[in-house]
Amino acid sequence: GEVRYVIAPNSLHHLALGDWRRAYPDAKLYAPPGLRAKRKDITFDADLTDAPPAEWREDIDQVLVRGNMITTEVVFFHHNSGSAIFTDLIQHFSPNWFHGWRAVVAKLDRMTESEPAVPNKFRNTFLNRRAARAALKRVLAWPTRKVLMAHAAPIHDDGHTFLVRAFRWLMTCVGLSALASWPDANCMNVRCGPPSAEPAIFLPTAELFVICRSSLPSRLCGTSPHADTRGVSQDLSPPYRTRSRTAW
């Protein structure tokens, strides 16, 4: 078919844009945040924002994942196939892909985990986590079945659950079950206190406790003096109360 749009999904993937422009001069070229200033030699036709343009709004949704020092990535969602599309935020390589010191760096960066993951270089440079979590909330609201990534094999089934795992470290609400049941829940994270402190809820494999407003079921709510807006959580599973431990 006819190529009508050429998209750079973040400010890192741009080296071949000039070639694409020459190959398809009639296609509209879209720039992500930060790329216009970086590639002043290229004339862009439009900018990617949090709202998909009219040209593909009926087929594809998009979100700017803001708050990272390295880049602002545009994540897309194709409605008909239920596919979320990532570029650099989630990556995975075979342990044999790298050799020597590069293999060591890749392992330290979480690029050779057992499944695709957010590399440490991105985790550590999300300085505005509030903005990142706002974008993630939109991503997790999609009915994702598949996940396509530039640097990993596709996830063909249960993509939503995979995304919850991949961004567990960043999440602020009580995870997949809460997002499905209480999308407007005003939840807040609670940082672990000293060993003697008993939080309202402990998520067994997460790094933080969670408390929620009274509109949630009473068994999920409580109070704690150790409030903190950082961190992650995941689906609740018994026991809901347990001894605290040190968190991130």
Short mmCIF file of C-alpha atoms in Angstrom, two decimals:
data_model
loop_
_atom_site.label_atom_id
_atom_site.label_comp_id
_atom_site.label_asym_id
_atom_site.label_seq_id
_atom_site.Cartn_x
_atom_site.Cartn_y
_atom_site.Cartn_z
CA GLY A 1 0.00 0.00 0.00
CA GLU A 2 0.87 3.67 -0.11
CA VAL A 3 3.12 4.99 2.66
CA ARG A 4 1.34 8.06 3.99
CA TYR A 5 3.04 8.65 7.36
CA VAL A 6 6.57 8.25 8.67
CA ILE A 7 6.87 8.30 12.47
CA ALA A 8 9.86 8.58 14.75
CA PRO A 9 8.60 7.07 18.04
CA ASN A 10 11.21 8.80 20.23
CA SER A 11 14.23 11.08 19.93
CA LEU A 12 16.63 8.09 19.79
CA HIS A 13 15.35 6.46 16.59
CA HIS A 14 16.02 9.06 13.91
CA LEU A 15 19.22 8.25 11.99
CA ALA A 16 17.41 6.97 8.89
CA LEU A 17 14.70 9.64 8.80
CA GLY A 18 16.41 11.50 5.97
CA ASP A 19 16.46 8.33 3.88
CA TRP A 20 12.77 7.69 4.59
CA ARG A 21 11.94 11.28 3.65
CA ARG A 22 13.73 10.90 0.33
CA ALA A 23 12.15 7.49 -0.32
CA TYR A 24 8.61 8.72 0.43
CA PRO A 25 8.56 12.48 -0.20
CA ASP A 26 4.76 12.65 -0.14
CA ALA A 27 4.43 11.00 3.29
CA LYS A 28 3.85 13.20 6.33
CA LEU A 29 6.76 13.07 8.77
CA TYR A 30 5.88 13.17 12.49
CA ALA A 31 8.29 14.22 15.23
CA PRO A 32 8.23 13.09 18.88
CA PRO A 33 9.08 15.59 21.63
CA GLY A 34 12.68 16.78 21.43
CA LEU A 35 13.49 15.59 17.93
CA ARG A 36 12.87 18.84 16.06
CA ALA A 37 15.65 20.52 18.04
CA LYS A 38 17.92 17.52 17.53
CA ARG A 39 17.37 17.19 13.77
CA LYS A 40 17.15 20.72 12.44
CA ASP A 41 18.25 19.37 9.06
CA ILE A 42 14.86 17.67 8.63
CA THR A 43 11.56 19.40 7.96
CA PHE A 44 8.80 17.74 9.97
CA ASP A 45 5.16 18.06 8.99
CA ALA A 46 3.62 17.59 12.43
CA ASP A 47 4.33 16.69 16.06
CA LEU A 48 3.21 13.62 18.00
CA THR A 49 1.13 14.49 21.06
CA ASP A 50 -1.01 12.66 23.62
CA ALA A 51 -3.91 12.76 21.18
CA PRO A 52 -3.72 10.74 17.96
CA PRO A 53 -4.17 12.85 14.83
CA ALA A 54 -7.37 12.59 12.87
CA GLU A 55 -5.61 10.56 10.17
CA TRP A 56 -5.38 7.44 12.36
CA ARG A 57 -7.52 8.24 15.41
CA GLU A 58 -10.12 5.57 14.59
CA ASP A 59 -7.49 2.85 14.32
CA ILE A 60 -4.65 3.77 16.67
CA ASP A 61 -4.38 5.47 20.05
CA GLN A 62 -1.16 6.92 21.46
CA VAL A 63 0.41 8.13 24.71
CA LEU A 64 3.51 10.22 25.38
CA VAL A 65 5.44 8.59 28.22
CA ARG A 66 6.91 11.70 29.79
CA GLY A 67 9.23 12.26 32.72
CA ASN A 68 12.39 10.56 31.47
CA MET A 69 15.72 12.33 31.02
CA ILE A 70 16.77 10.15 28.08
CA THR A 71 13.73 10.46 25.85
CA THR A 72 9.97 10.84 25.67
CA GLU A 73 8.64 7.75 23.93
CA VAL A 74 5.33 7.57 22.11
CA VAL A 75 3.54 4.30 22.84
CA PHE A 76 0.83 3.26 20.40
CA PHE A 77 -2.19 0.98 20.61
CA HIS A 78 -3.81 -0.65 17.57
CA HIS A 79 -7.47 -1.17 18.39
CA ASN A 80 -8.41 -3.99 16.03
CA SER A 81 -5.53 -6.27 16.99
CA GLY A 82 -5.33 -5.19 20.64
CA SER A 83 -1.60 -4.50 20.18
CA ALA A 84 0.45 -2.09 22.30
CA ILE A 85 3.58 -0.93 20.46
CA PHE A 86 6.79 0.03 22.29
CA THR A 87 10.19 1.06 20.98
CA ASP A 88 12.86 1.33 23.69
CA LEU A 89 11.01 1.36 27.02
CA ILE A 90 10.80 -2.45 27.09
CA GLN A 91 13.67 -4.58 25.79
CA HIS A 92 14.92 -8.14 25.76
CA PHE A 93 17.94 -9.84 24.23
CA SER A 94 19.23 -13.38 24.43
CA PRO A 95 22.10 -13.70 26.94
CA ASN A 96 24.22 -14.87 23.99
CA TRP A 97 23.51 -11.73 21.98
CA PHE A 98 26.26 -9.75 23.71
CA HIS A 99 29.85 -10.74 24.45
CA GLY A 100 32.58 -9.56 26.82
CA TRP A 101 32.00 -6.37 28.74
CA ARG A 102 28.86 -5.64 26.70
CA ALA A 103 27.28 -8.81 28.09
CA VAL A 104 28.01 -7.59 31.63
CA VAL A 105 26.48 -4.17 30.89
CA ALA A 106 23.42 -5.74 29.28
CA LYS A 107 22.83 -7.97 32.29
CA LEU A 108 23.19 -5.07 34.72
CA ASP A 109 20.77 -3.09 32.56
CA ARG A 110 18.09 -5.86 32.74
CA MET A 111 18.28 -6.38 28.99
CA THR A 112 18.81 -10.15 29.29
CA GLU A 113 16.15 -10.95 31.90
CA SER A 114 13.90 -13.99 31.57
CA GLU A 115 11.30 -11.83 29.81
CA PRO A 116 11.23 -8.30 28.31
CA ALA A 117 11.76 -5.60 30.93
CA VAL A 118 12.29 -1.87 31.32
CA PRO A 119 16.09 -1.36 31.27
CA ASN A 120 17.69 0.19 34.32
CA LYS A 121 18.92 3.14 32.27
CA PHE A 122 15.29 4.16 31.82
CA ARG A 123 14.15 3.23 35.33
CA ASN A 124 16.86 5.38 36.87
CA THR A 125 16.17 8.40 34.65
CA PHE A 126 12.42 8.74 35.25
CA LEU A 127 12.87 11.84 37.38
CA ASN A 128 9.26 12.97 36.99
CA ARG A 129 7.51 9.79 38.04
CA ARG A 130 4.18 11.51 38.47
CA ALA A 131 4.14 12.25 34.73
CA ALA A 132 5.30 8.72 33.91
CA ARG A 133 2.57 7.17 36.07
CA ALA A 134 -0.09 9.32 34.43
CA ALA A 135 1.00 7.97 31.04
CA LEU A 136 1.17 4.41 32.38
CA LYS A 137 -2.37 4.69 33.69
CA ARG A 138 -3.56 5.35 30.14
CA VAL A 139 -1.46 2.49 28.75
CA LEU A 140 -2.88 0.06 31.29
CA ALA A 141 -6.41 1.18 30.47
CA TRP A 142 -6.03 -0.29 26.99
CA PRO A 143 -7.44 -3.82 26.47
CA THR A 144 -4.02 -5.06 25.40
CA ARG A 145 -3.77 -8.59 24.05
CA LYS A 146 -0.42 -8.35 22.27
CA VAL A 147 2.72 -6.29 22.89
CA LEU A 148 5.09 -5.42 20.04
CA MET A 149 8.58 -4.12 20.86
CA ALA A 150 11.45 -2.95 18.67
CA HIS A 151 13.99 -4.81 20.80
CA ALA A 152 12.18 -7.98 21.88
CA ALA A 153 10.09 -10.81 20.54
CA PRO A 154 6.34 -10.08 20.54
CA ILE A 155 4.07 -11.01 23.42
CA HIS A 156 1.19 -12.82 21.73
CA ASP A 157 -1.18 -13.47 24.64
CA ASP A 158 -2.30 -11.74 27.85
CA GLY A 159 -0.40 -8.58 27.01
CA HIS A 160 -2.10 -6.53 29.70
CA THR A 161 -0.83 -8.79 32.47
CA PHE A 162 2.65 -8.65 30.94
CA LEU A 163 2.59 -4.82 30.98
CA VAL A 164 1.54 -4.83 34.62
CA ARG A 165 4.60 -6.98 35.40
CA ALA A 166 6.91 -4.86 33.25
CA PHE A 167 5.91 -1.62 34.96
CA ARG A 168 5.30 -3.01 38.45
CA TRP A 169 8.20 -0.92 39.80
CA LEU A 170 6.50 2.28 38.66
CA MET A 171 2.85 1.61 39.44
CA THR A 172 1.10 3.59 42.14
CA CYS A 173 -2.26 1.88 42.46
CA VAL A 174 -3.11 -1.64 43.46
CA GLY A 175 -2.49 -3.25 40.12
CA LEU A 176 -4.42 -5.03 37.47
CA SER A 177 -7.39 -6.08 39.56
CA ALA A 178 -7.82 -2.59 40.96
CA LEU A 179 -7.48 -0.96 37.56
CA ALA A 180 -10.21 -3.23 36.26
CA SER A 181 -12.54 -2.88 39.23
CA TRP A 182 -11.87 0.61 40.57
CA PRO A 183 -10.39 2.74 37.75
CA ASP A 184 -11.07 5.97 39.65
CA ALA A 185 -9.69 4.79 42.96
CA ASN A 186 -7.66 7.52 44.62
CA CYS A 187 -4.91 5.25 45.87
CA MET A 188 -1.63 6.31 47.34
CA ASN A 189 1.53 4.41 48.11
CA VAL A 190 2.84 3.98 51.63
CA ARG A 191 6.54 3.51 52.14
CA CYS A 192 7.58 0.73 54.48
CA GLY A 193 8.21 1.94 57.99
CA PRO A 194 10.53 0.55 60.67
CA PRO A 195 10.25 -3.17 61.48
CA SER A 196 7.85 -2.47 64.31
CA ALA A 197 5.40 -0.61 62.09
CA GLU A 198 2.41 -2.54 60.76
CA PRO A 199 1.05 -1.06 57.49
CA ALA A 200 -2.53 -1.27 56.33
CA ILE A 201 -1.77 -3.56 53.41
CA PHE A 202 1.35 -5.37 52.33
CA LEU A 203 1.63 -6.58 48.77
CA PRO A 204 3.75 -9.71 49.17
CA THR A 205 6.03 -9.27 46.15
CA ALA A 206 5.90 -5.49 45.80
CA GLU A 207 8.13 -2.82 47.25
CA LEU A 208 5.52 -0.63 48.90
CA PHE A 209 2.36 -0.74 50.92
CA VAL A 210 -0.86 0.75 49.60
CA ILE A 211 -3.74 2.53 51.26
CA CYS A 212 -6.91 3.54 49.48
CA ARG A 213 -9.79 5.87 50.11
CA SER A 214 -12.92 4.56 51.77
CA SER A 215 -14.75 4.07 48.49
CA LEU A 216 -12.83 0.83 48.05
CA PRO A 217 -13.81 -2.37 49.86
CA SER A 218 -13.00 -2.05 53.55
CA ARG A 219 -10.63 -5.01 53.50
CA LEU A 220 -8.34 -3.05 51.14
CA CYS A 221 -8.24 0.19 53.09
CA GLY A 222 -6.40 1.45 56.10
CA THR A 223 -4.08 4.11 57.39
CA SER A 224 -0.37 4.51 57.81
CA PRO A 225 1.91 7.37 58.87
CA HIS A 226 4.55 6.39 56.32
CA ALA A 227 3.05 8.02 53.22
CA ASP A 228 5.18 8.21 50.12
CA THR A 229 4.11 8.80 46.51
CA ARG A 230 6.90 6.72 45.00
CA GLY A 231 7.09 3.05 44.19
CA VAL A 232 5.07 0.18 42.87
CA SER A 233 2.45 -2.40 43.68
CA GLN A 234 0.62 -5.26 42.04
CA ASP A 235 -2.49 -7.39 42.37
CA LEU A 236 -3.61 -7.99 45.92
CA SER A 237 -3.46 -11.51 47.22
CA PRO A 238 -3.76 -12.85 50.79
CA PRO A 239 -2.46 -12.21 53.31
CA TYR A 240 -3.39 -8.55 53.22
CA ARG A 241 -1.40 -7.81 56.38
CA THR A 242 2.08 -8.93 57.17
CA ARG A 243 5.26 -7.66 58.72
CA SER A 244 6.87 -4.69 57.02
CA ARG A 245 10.23 -4.79 55.31
CA THR A 246 12.66 -2.28 53.92
CA ALA A 247 11.58 -0.81 50.58
CA TRP A 248 13.55 0.86 47.82
#
